Coordinates of C-alpha atoms in Angstrom, one line a residue:
M1108 CA 109.6 67.0 69.6
S1109 CA 107.9 69.2 67.2
H1110 CA 106.0 72.4 67.7
L1111 CA 103.9 71.9 71.0
S1112 CA 100.7 74.0 72.0
V1113 CA 98.6 73.9 75.0
A1114 CA 95.2 75.2 74.3
K1115 CA 92.5 76.3 76.7
F1116 CA 88.6 76.7 76.0
G1117 CA 86.8 78.8 78.2
G1118 CA 83.1 78.1 79.4
T1119 CA 81.1 79.7 76.5
S1120 CA 83.3 77.7 74.3
V1121 CA 82.0 74.4 75.6
A1122 CA 78.5 75.6 76.5
N1123 CA 76.8 73.2 74.1
Y1124 CA 76.9 70.7 71.5
E1125 CA 77.7 73.4 68.7
A1126 CA 80.2 75.2 70.8
M1127 CA 82.1 71.9 71.4
S1128 CA 81.9 71.0 67.9
S1129 CA 83.9 74.1 67.0
C1130 CA 86.4 73.5 69.4
A1131 CA 86.9 70.0 68.4
N1132 CA 87.4 71.1 64.9
I1133 CA 90.2 73.5 66.2
V1134 CA 91.7 70.9 68.0
V1135 CA 91.6 68.5 65.1
N1136 CA 93.2 70.9 62.5
D1137 CA 95.8 72.2 64.5
P1138 CA 98.6 69.3 64.8
N1139 CA 100.5 71.3 67.3
T1140 CA 97.9 71.3 69.9
R1141 CA 98.7 68.4 72.2
V1142 CA 97.3 69.4 75.4
V1143 CA 93.6 70.6 75.8
I1144 CA 92.4 72.3 79.0
L1145 CA 88.8 73.2 79.5
S1146 CA 86.4 75.1 81.8
A1147 CA 83.0 73.7 83.0
S1148 CA 80.3 74.7 80.3
A1149 CA 79.2 78.1 80.7
G1150 CA 76.7 78.4 83.7
V1151 CA 77.7 75.4 85.6
T1152 CA 80.0 76.8 87.6
N1153 CA 77.7 79.3 89.2
Y1154 CA 75.1 76.9 89.7
L1155 CA 77.8 74.8 91.5
V1156 CA 78.8 77.6 93.8
E1157 CA 75.2 78.3 94.6
L1158 CA 74.9 74.7 95.9
A1159 CA 78.2 75.0 97.7
N1160 CA 76.9 77.7 99.7
G1161 CA 74.1 75.8 100.9
C1162 CA 70.4 76.0 99.7
S1163 CA 67.0 74.7 100.4
Q1164 CA 65.9 71.4 99.2
D1165 CA 63.6 72.8 96.5
K1166 CA 66.4 75.1 95.3
R1167 CA 68.8 72.0 95.2
A1168 CA 66.7 70.2 93.2
E1169 CA 65.8 72.8 90.7
I1170 CA 69.8 73.8 90.4
L1171 CA 70.6 69.7 89.9
S1172 CA 68.3 69.7 87.0
A1173 CA 69.6 72.7 85.4
V1174 CA 73.0 71.5 85.5
K1175 CA 72.1 67.8 84.2
A1176 CA 69.9 69.6 81.6
I1177 CA 73.2 71.7 80.3
Q1178 CA 75.2 68.5 80.2
F1179 CA 72.8 66.0 78.8
N1180 CA 71.5 68.5 76.1
I1181 CA 75.4 67.9 74.7
I1182 CA 75.4 64.2 75.4
H1183 CA 72.2 63.3 73.6
Q1184 CA 73.9 64.8 70.3
L1185 CA 76.9 62.4 70.5
K1186 CA 76.7 59.3 68.2
N1187 CA 77.6 57.1 71.2
P1188 CA 76.0 59.0 74.4
D1189 CA 76.2 55.6 76.4
A1190 CA 80.1 55.9 76.3
V1191 CA 79.9 58.9 79.1
I1192 CA 76.3 58.6 80.5
L1193 CA 77.3 56.5 83.4
Q1194 CA 80.3 58.3 84.3
I1195 CA 78.1 61.8 84.2
E1196 CA 75.2 60.4 86.3
E1197 CA 77.8 59.4 88.9
L1198 CA 79.2 62.7 89.1
L1199 CA 76.0 64.3 89.0
D1200 CA 75.1 62.0 92.0
Q1201 CA 78.3 63.0 93.9
I1202 CA 77.1 66.9 93.2
E1203 CA 73.8 66.1 94.9
A1204 CA 75.6 64.3 97.9
L1205 CA 78.0 67.3 98.4
A1206 CA 75.1 69.8 97.9
M1207 CA 73.4 68.0 100.8
S1208 CA 76.4 68.3 102.8
A1209 CA 76.8 72.2 102.0
S1210 CA 73.2 72.9 103.2
L1211 CA 74.0 71.5 106.7
A1212 CA 77.6 73.1 107.1
T1213 CA 79.6 74.9 104.5
S1214 CA 83.5 74.8 104.1
L1215 CA 86.2 76.0 101.6
A1216 CA 87.2 72.4 101.1
L1217 CA 84.1 71.3 100.3
T1218 CA 83.1 74.0 97.9
D1219 CA 86.3 73.3 95.9
E1220 CA 85.4 69.6 95.9
L1221 CA 81.7 70.5 94.5
I1222 CA 82.7 73.1 91.9
S1223 CA 85.6 70.8 90.6
H1224 CA 82.8 68.6 89.2
G1225 CA 82.1 71.2 86.3
E1226 CA 85.5 70.6 84.7
M1227 CA 85.2 66.8 85.3
M1228 CA 82.0 66.7 83.2
S1229 CA 82.9 68.9 80.4
T1230 CA 86.3 67.2 80.0
L1231 CA 84.5 63.6 79.8
I1232 CA 82.0 64.9 77.1
F1233 CA 84.7 66.7 75.2
T1234 CA 87.0 63.5 75.2
Q1235 CA 84.2 61.3 73.8
L1236 CA 83.3 63.9 71.2
L1237 CA 86.8 63.9 69.8
I1238 CA 86.9 59.9 70.1
E1239 CA 84.0 60.0 67.8
K1240 CA 86.2 62.0 65.2
N1241 CA 88.7 59.1 65.4
F1242 CA 90.9 61.3 67.3
P1243 CA 93.6 59.9 70.0
A1244 CA 92.2 62.0 72.9
Q1245 CA 93.1 61.0 76.2
W1246 CA 91.5 62.0 79.3
V1247 CA 93.6 63.0 82.4
D1248 CA 92.6 64.1 85.7
I1249 CA 94.6 67.2 86.0
R1250 CA 94.6 66.5 90.0
D1251 CA 97.2 63.6 89.3
V1252 CA 99.4 66.5 87.8
I1253 CA 99.0 70.0 89.5
A1254 CA 99.9 69.8 93.1
T1255 CA 99.0 72.9 95.4
D1256 CA 99.1 74.0 99.1
S1257 CA 95.8 73.9 101.0
H1258 CA 94.5 77.1 100.4
F1259 CA 91.1 76.2 99.4
G1260 CA 89.5 78.6 96.9
K1261 CA 92.9 80.1 95.8
A1262 CA 95.5 77.3 96.1
R1263 CA 99.1 77.9 95.0
P1264 CA 101.0 75.4 93.0
N1265 CA 103.9 73.5 94.2
D1266 CA 106.0 74.0 91.1
E1267 CA 108.6 71.1 91.7
L1268 CA 106.1 68.4 92.5
T1269 CA 103.9 69.4 89.3
Q1270 CA 106.8 69.3 87.4
Q1271 CA 107.8 65.7 88.6
Q1272 CA 104.3 64.6 88.0
S1273 CA 104.0 66.2 84.7
D1274 CA 107.3 64.5 83.6
N1275 CA 105.9 61.2 85.0
L1276 CA 102.2 61.2 83.5
L1277 CA 101.8 63.7 80.7
K1278 CA 105.2 63.4 78.6
P1279 CA 105.1 59.7 78.0
L1280 CA 101.2 60.1 76.8
I1281 CA 102.4 63.1 74.4
A1282 CA 105.1 61.0 73.2
E1283 CA 103.0 58.0 72.3
G1284 CA 101.0 60.6 70.0
K1285 CA 98.1 61.0 72.5
I1286 CA 96.0 64.4 72.7
I1287 CA 95.5 65.0 76.5
I1288 CA 92.1 66.5 77.4
T1289 CA 92.1 67.8 80.9
Q1290 CA 90.7 70.3 83.4
G1291 CA 91.4 73.8 84.0
F1292 CA 91.1 75.6 87.6
I1293 CA 91.7 72.6 89.9
G1294 CA 94.5 70.8 91.7
R1295 CA 95.1 68.5 94.6
D1296 CA 96.7 69.4 98.2
S1297 CA 99.3 67.0 99.7
E1298 CA 96.2 65.4 101.7
G1299 CA 94.7 64.5 98.4
K1300 CA 91.9 67.1 98.8
T1301 CA 90.8 68.8 95.5
T1302 CA 91.8 72.5 95.5
T1303 CA 90.9 75.5 93.0
L1304 CA 93.1 78.0 91.7
G1305 CA 90.9 81.1 92.2
R1306 CA 89.3 83.3 89.6
G1307 CA 90.6 82.7 86.0
G1308 CA 92.2 79.9 87.0
S1309 CA 91.6 77.9 83.7
D1310 CA 94.3 80.2 82.0
Y1311 CA 96.5 79.6 84.9
S1312 CA 96.3 75.9 84.5
A1313 CA 97.2 76.1 80.7
A1314 CA 100.4 78.5 81.6
L1315 CA 101.6 76.2 84.4
L1316 CA 101.2 73.2 82.2
A1317 CA 102.8 75.0 78.9
E1318 CA 105.6 75.7 81.5
V1319 CA 106.4 72.2 82.9
L1320 CA 106.0 70.8 79.2
Q1321 CA 108.3 73.5 77.7
A1322 CA 105.5 74.1 75.4
D1323 CA 106.0 76.7 72.4
D1324 CA 103.1 78.4 72.9
V1325 CA 99.6 78.8 75.0
L1326 CA 96.3 79.3 73.0
I1327 CA 93.6 80.9 74.8
W1328 CA 90.3 80.1 72.8
T1329 CA 87.5 82.5 74.2
D1330 CA 84.6 84.2 72.9
V1331 CA 86.3 87.1 71.4
P1332 CA 88.6 87.3 68.7
G1333 CA 91.6 88.9 70.4
I1334 CA 92.2 92.0 72.4
Y1335 CA 90.8 95.0 71.4
T1336 CA 91.9 98.8 72.0
T1337 CA 88.8 99.0 74.1
D1338 CA 85.4 96.9 74.6
P1339 CA 83.9 96.7 71.5
R1340 CA 80.2 96.8 73.0
I1341 CA 81.1 100.5 74.0
V1342 CA 83.2 101.6 70.8
S1343 CA 82.1 99.9 67.6
N1344 CA 85.4 101.1 66.0
A1345 CA 87.5 99.3 68.4
Q1346 CA 90.5 97.7 66.7
R1347 CA 92.1 94.4 67.2
I1348 CA 95.7 94.7 68.6
E1349 CA 98.1 92.0 66.6
T1350 CA 100.5 91.8 69.3
I1351 CA 100.7 93.1 72.7
S1352 CA 103.3 93.1 75.5
F1353 CA 102.6 91.2 78.7
N1354 CA 102.9 94.6 80.8
E1355 CA 100.3 96.0 78.8
A1356 CA 98.1 93.2 78.8
A1357 CA 98.6 93.2 82.7
E1358 CA 97.8 96.5 82.7
M1359 CA 94.3 96.1 80.8
A1360 CA 93.6 93.2 82.8
T1361 CA 94.2 95.1 86.1
F1362 CA 92.0 97.9 84.8
G1363 CA 89.0 95.5 84.2
A1364 CA 89.3 94.5 80.5
K1365 CA 87.9 91.1 80.5
V1366 CA 90.5 89.7 78.6
L1367 CA 93.2 87.7 80.3
H1368 CA 94.5 88.1 83.9
P1369 CA 98.0 88.4 83.7
A1370 CA 98.7 86.7 87.2
T1371 CA 97.0 83.7 85.5
L1372 CA 99.7 83.9 82.8
L1373 CA 102.5 84.3 85.4
P1374 CA 104.0 81.0 84.6
A1375 CA 104.0 81.7 80.7
V1376 CA 105.5 85.4 81.2
R1377 CA 108.3 83.5 83.7
S1378 CA 109.3 81.2 80.9
N1379 CA 108.9 83.4 78.0
I1380 CA 106.1 81.5 76.3
P1381 CA 104.1 83.8 73.9
V1382 CA 100.2 83.7 74.5
Y1383 CA 97.7 83.8 71.6
V1384 CA 94.1 84.7 72.3
G1385 CA 91.4 84.0 69.8
S1386 CA 87.8 83.3 69.1
S1387 CA 86.5 79.5 69.3
K1388 CA 83.4 80.4 67.5
V1389 CA 85.2 82.3 64.5
P1390 CA 89.0 81.2 64.7
E1391 CA 89.4 82.1 61.1
Q1392 CA 89.2 85.9 62.0
G1393 CA 92.6 85.6 63.8
G1394 CA 93.4 86.9 67.4
T1395 CA 96.1 88.7 69.4
W1396 CA 99.6 87.5 70.3
V1397 CA 100.9 88.4 74.0
T1398 CA 104.6 88.3 74.0
R1399 CA 107.4 89.7 76.1
D1400 CA 108.6 92.2 73.6
P1401 CA 106.5 92.9 70.4
Q1402 CA 107.1 95.5 67.7
P1403 CA 106.0 98.1 67.2
R1404 CA 105.1 99.6 70.7
P1405 CA 102.7 102.6 70.1
I1406 CA 102.6 105.3 72.8
F1407 CA 98.7 104.7 73.2
R1408 CA 97.8 101.1 73.0
A1409 CA 94.3 100.6 74.5
L1410 CA 91.6 101.9 77.0
A1411 CA 90.2 99.9 79.8
L1412 CA 87.1 100.9 82.0
R1413 CA 86.2 99.4 85.6
R1414 CA 82.9 100.5 87.0
N1415 CA 81.9 100.2 90.6
Q1416 CA 84.6 102.3 92.0
I1417 CA 84.6 103.7 95.4
L1418 CA 86.7 106.9 96.3
L1419 CA 87.5 107.1 99.7
T1420 CA 89.2 110.8 101.1
L1421 CA 90.8 110.7 104.0
S1422 CA 91.9 114.0 105.4
N1423 CA 93.5 115.4 108.8
L1424 CA 94.9 118.9 109.2
N1425 CA 97.3 117.8 111.7
M1426 CA 98.9 115.4 109.1
L1427 CA 101.0 118.2 108.0
H1428 CA 104.4 116.7 108.2
A1429 CA 103.1 114.1 110.6
Q1430 CA 104.8 110.9 110.4
G1431 CA 103.0 107.4 110.4
F1432 CA 99.7 108.6 109.2
L1433 CA 100.0 106.5 105.6
A1434 CA 101.5 103.8 107.6
N1435 CA 98.5 103.9 109.8
V1436 CA 95.8 104.1 107.1
F1437 CA 97.5 101.1 105.1
S1438 CA 97.8 99.0 108.1
I1439 CA 94.0 99.3 108.7
L1440 CA 93.4 98.8 105.0
A1441 CA 95.5 95.6 105.2
K1442 CA 93.8 94.2 108.3
Y1443 CA 90.6 94.4 106.5
K1444 CA 91.9 92.5 103.3
I1445 CA 91.4 95.7 101.1
S1446 CA 93.6 96.3 98.3
V1447 CA 93.8 99.8 96.9
D1448 CA 94.0 100.7 93.1
V1449 CA 95.0 104.3 92.5
I1450 CA 96.2 106.9 95.2
T1451 CA 96.7 110.5 95.0
T1452 CA 97.9 112.5 98.2
S1453 CA 98.3 116.3 99.1
E1454 CA 99.9 117.7 102.4
V1455 CA 96.7 117.0 104.5
S1456 CA 94.7 114.6 102.8
I1457 CA 94.9 111.2 100.8
A1458 CA 92.4 109.9 98.2
L1459 CA 92.2 106.2 97.2
T1460 CA 90.1 104.3 94.9
L1461 CA 88.7 100.9 95.9
D1462 CA 87.4 98.4 93.7
Q1463 CA 83.7 97.2 94.4
T1464 CA 83.2 94.4 91.9
G1465 CA 84.6 91.4 94.0
S1466 CA 82.7 92.4 96.9
I1467 CA 79.4 92.5 95.0
S1468 CA 79.7 88.8 93.9
S1469 CA 80.5 87.9 97.5
G1470 CA 77.6 90.1 98.8
L1471 CA 80.0 91.6 101.4
E1472 CA 80.2 95.4 101.8
I1473 CA 83.7 96.3 101.2
L1474 CA 83.9 99.4 103.5
S1475 CA 82.2 97.8 106.8
E1476 CA 81.2 100.2 109.7
D1477 CA 84.2 98.9 111.6
L1478 CA 86.6 99.9 109.0
L1479 CA 85.3 103.1 108.6
N1480 CA 85.2 103.8 112.5
E1481 CA 88.8 102.9 112.6
L1482 CA 89.7 105.2 109.8
R1483 CA 87.7 108.0 111.3
Q1484 CA 90.0 107.7 114.5
Y1485 CA 92.7 109.2 112.4
S1486 CA 91.0 111.5 109.9
Y1487 CA 87.8 112.9 108.4
V1488 CA 86.4 110.2 106.1
K1489 CA 84.7 110.9 102.8
V1490 CA 83.1 107.9 100.9
E1491 CA 81.8 108.8 97.1
K1492 CA 80.3 106.1 95.0
N1493 CA 79.0 105.5 91.3
L1494 CA 82.5 106.2 89.9
A1495 CA 84.3 104.7 87.1
L1496 CA 87.9 104.2 86.7
I1497 CA 89.3 104.7 83.0
A1498 CA 92.8 103.6 82.2
I1499 CA 94.8 105.0 79.3
I1500 CA 97.4 102.1 78.5
G1501 CA 100.4 102.6 76.5
N1502 CA 104.1 102.9 76.6
D1503 CA 106.5 105.3 77.9
L1504 CA 103.6 107.6 79.0
H1505 CA 105.8 109.3 81.7
S1506 CA 108.1 110.2 79.1
Q1507 CA 106.3 111.5 76.3
P1508 CA 106.2 115.3 76.4
G1509 CA 102.8 117.0 75.6
I1510 CA 100.9 113.8 76.9
A1511 CA 98.9 115.5 79.8
K1512 CA 98.1 118.4 77.7
K1513 CA 96.4 116.2 75.1
L1514 CA 94.5 114.2 77.6
F1515 CA 93.3 117.2 79.5
T1516 CA 92.4 118.9 76.2
I1517 CA 90.1 115.8 75.2
L1518 CA 88.7 115.5 78.6
S1519 CA 88.1 119.0 79.1
E1520 CA 84.2 118.9 78.8
Y1521 CA 84.0 116.3 81.7
N1522 CA 84.1 116.3 85.6
I1523 CA 87.3 114.2 86.1
R1524 CA 87.2 113.2 89.8
L1525 CA 91.1 112.2 90.1
I1526 CA 94.0 111.7 87.8
S1527 CA 97.0 109.5 88.5
C1528 CA 99.8 109.6 86.4
G1529 CA 103.7 108.9 86.4
A1530 CA 103.7 105.6 88.9
S1531 CA 103.8 103.3 85.7
S1532 CA 105.1 104.1 82.3
N1533 CA 102.2 101.9 81.1
N1534 CA 99.4 103.9 82.2
V1535 CA 97.3 107.0 83.2
C1536 CA 94.1 106.6 85.1
T1537 CA 91.5 109.0 85.6
L1538 CA 88.1 108.6 88.0
V1539 CA 85.2 109.7 86.3
H1540 CA 81.3 109.6 87.2
N1541 CA 79.7 106.4 86.2
E1542 CA 77.0 108.1 83.8
S1543 CA 79.8 109.7 81.6
A1544 CA 82.0 106.7 81.3
N1545 CA 81.1 105.5 78.0
D1546 CA 81.2 109.0 76.5
I1547 CA 84.5 109.6 77.8
I1548 CA 85.8 106.0 76.5
K1549 CA 84.3 107.2 72.8
V1550 CA 85.9 110.5 73.0
L1551 CA 89.1 109.1 73.8
H1552 CA 89.1 106.3 71.4
T1553 CA 88.3 108.6 68.4
E1554 CA 91.2 111.1 69.5
L1555 CA 93.8 108.8 70.5
F1556 CA 93.1 105.7 68.3
E1557 CA 91.1 106.7 64.8

């Protein structure tokens, strides 16, 4: 079989008819793209999550009509809308029924079932759009391929069964010359229930399918033409990176760059399948290739910024040479399912940064009173907010002489709350006050990249 690409289009790429048409053109013009994975149309998943959390009858009606409007605005521009209207209306009826159930009692399984409908609708509409271009598009329910455990909301794939089902279902279709159109983000457990793969799940689906199909590459089509040296909205001179390693991309994503989440690319990394990131709106602008060992590998690669950080400082004069202090602290944090980003320690204190971003979306306060009270049994606790983490990402940063001097000189005008260097050869992290974060990114970019 010739070159095989798996392409994934995100929510903004399938938001409306114009966006979908751009995607259709990319697929039609690239003979290598044989499998296409879509997210739900932009906005739909958020609406469905709101329904899954349970809401009043009025709110339900309002959300349902908003979801319907997003899909029907696209359908009405098709040449033959009747080909999909019945299926879409059936899905909308199911959403309504599930939303009513959710208003009585919410559950993770119900949430997964409900939000999977977004991808079902976008893929049905997109398949019809391609068929209208006389293209051999074949809609597939990805739940027949990706088998997972029953950890709703963040299911883990069963690789063996997924491989088997892909061999049985997808390979014959590809051999027949069909172009497969299917859903990202969702799978099915052993009891036949719908599961979702967690945040960034569509990229993960694309990487998983690329692995089981032994694809030559994964093409992630999004709303940005590649990965930049920093957020172009902060620094207009940010430059596109032509090629970047999986490790560097992982560091960027971990530290908040909205590009690719490396965990979502794990199957591609494992199988050494290159990943391309480009814009579905302006495909001609090119993009970035993420590979195992790109050349050259510059000392400084990129800057990432993550806001909403909390600094937790725990100090205890008695901890001088005391064993078990760190173990106690980490077991308490683990009990409350809190992951720590950056740590610095001295003889009598330890400072940790925690990312608050996740807790904002779920509405939970990351540092509960119970947690703080447990920590207070061991130490004096201080909490600081309104901080931002800046990661300077590059290669062999720990073995280059003069790096610390260079960075401290550039940052000498600013109050740096914490710095972490040496744990990874790919990053140096600094914690700064939110209000000076953008200025620091601009100064660093000018000095290191321009």
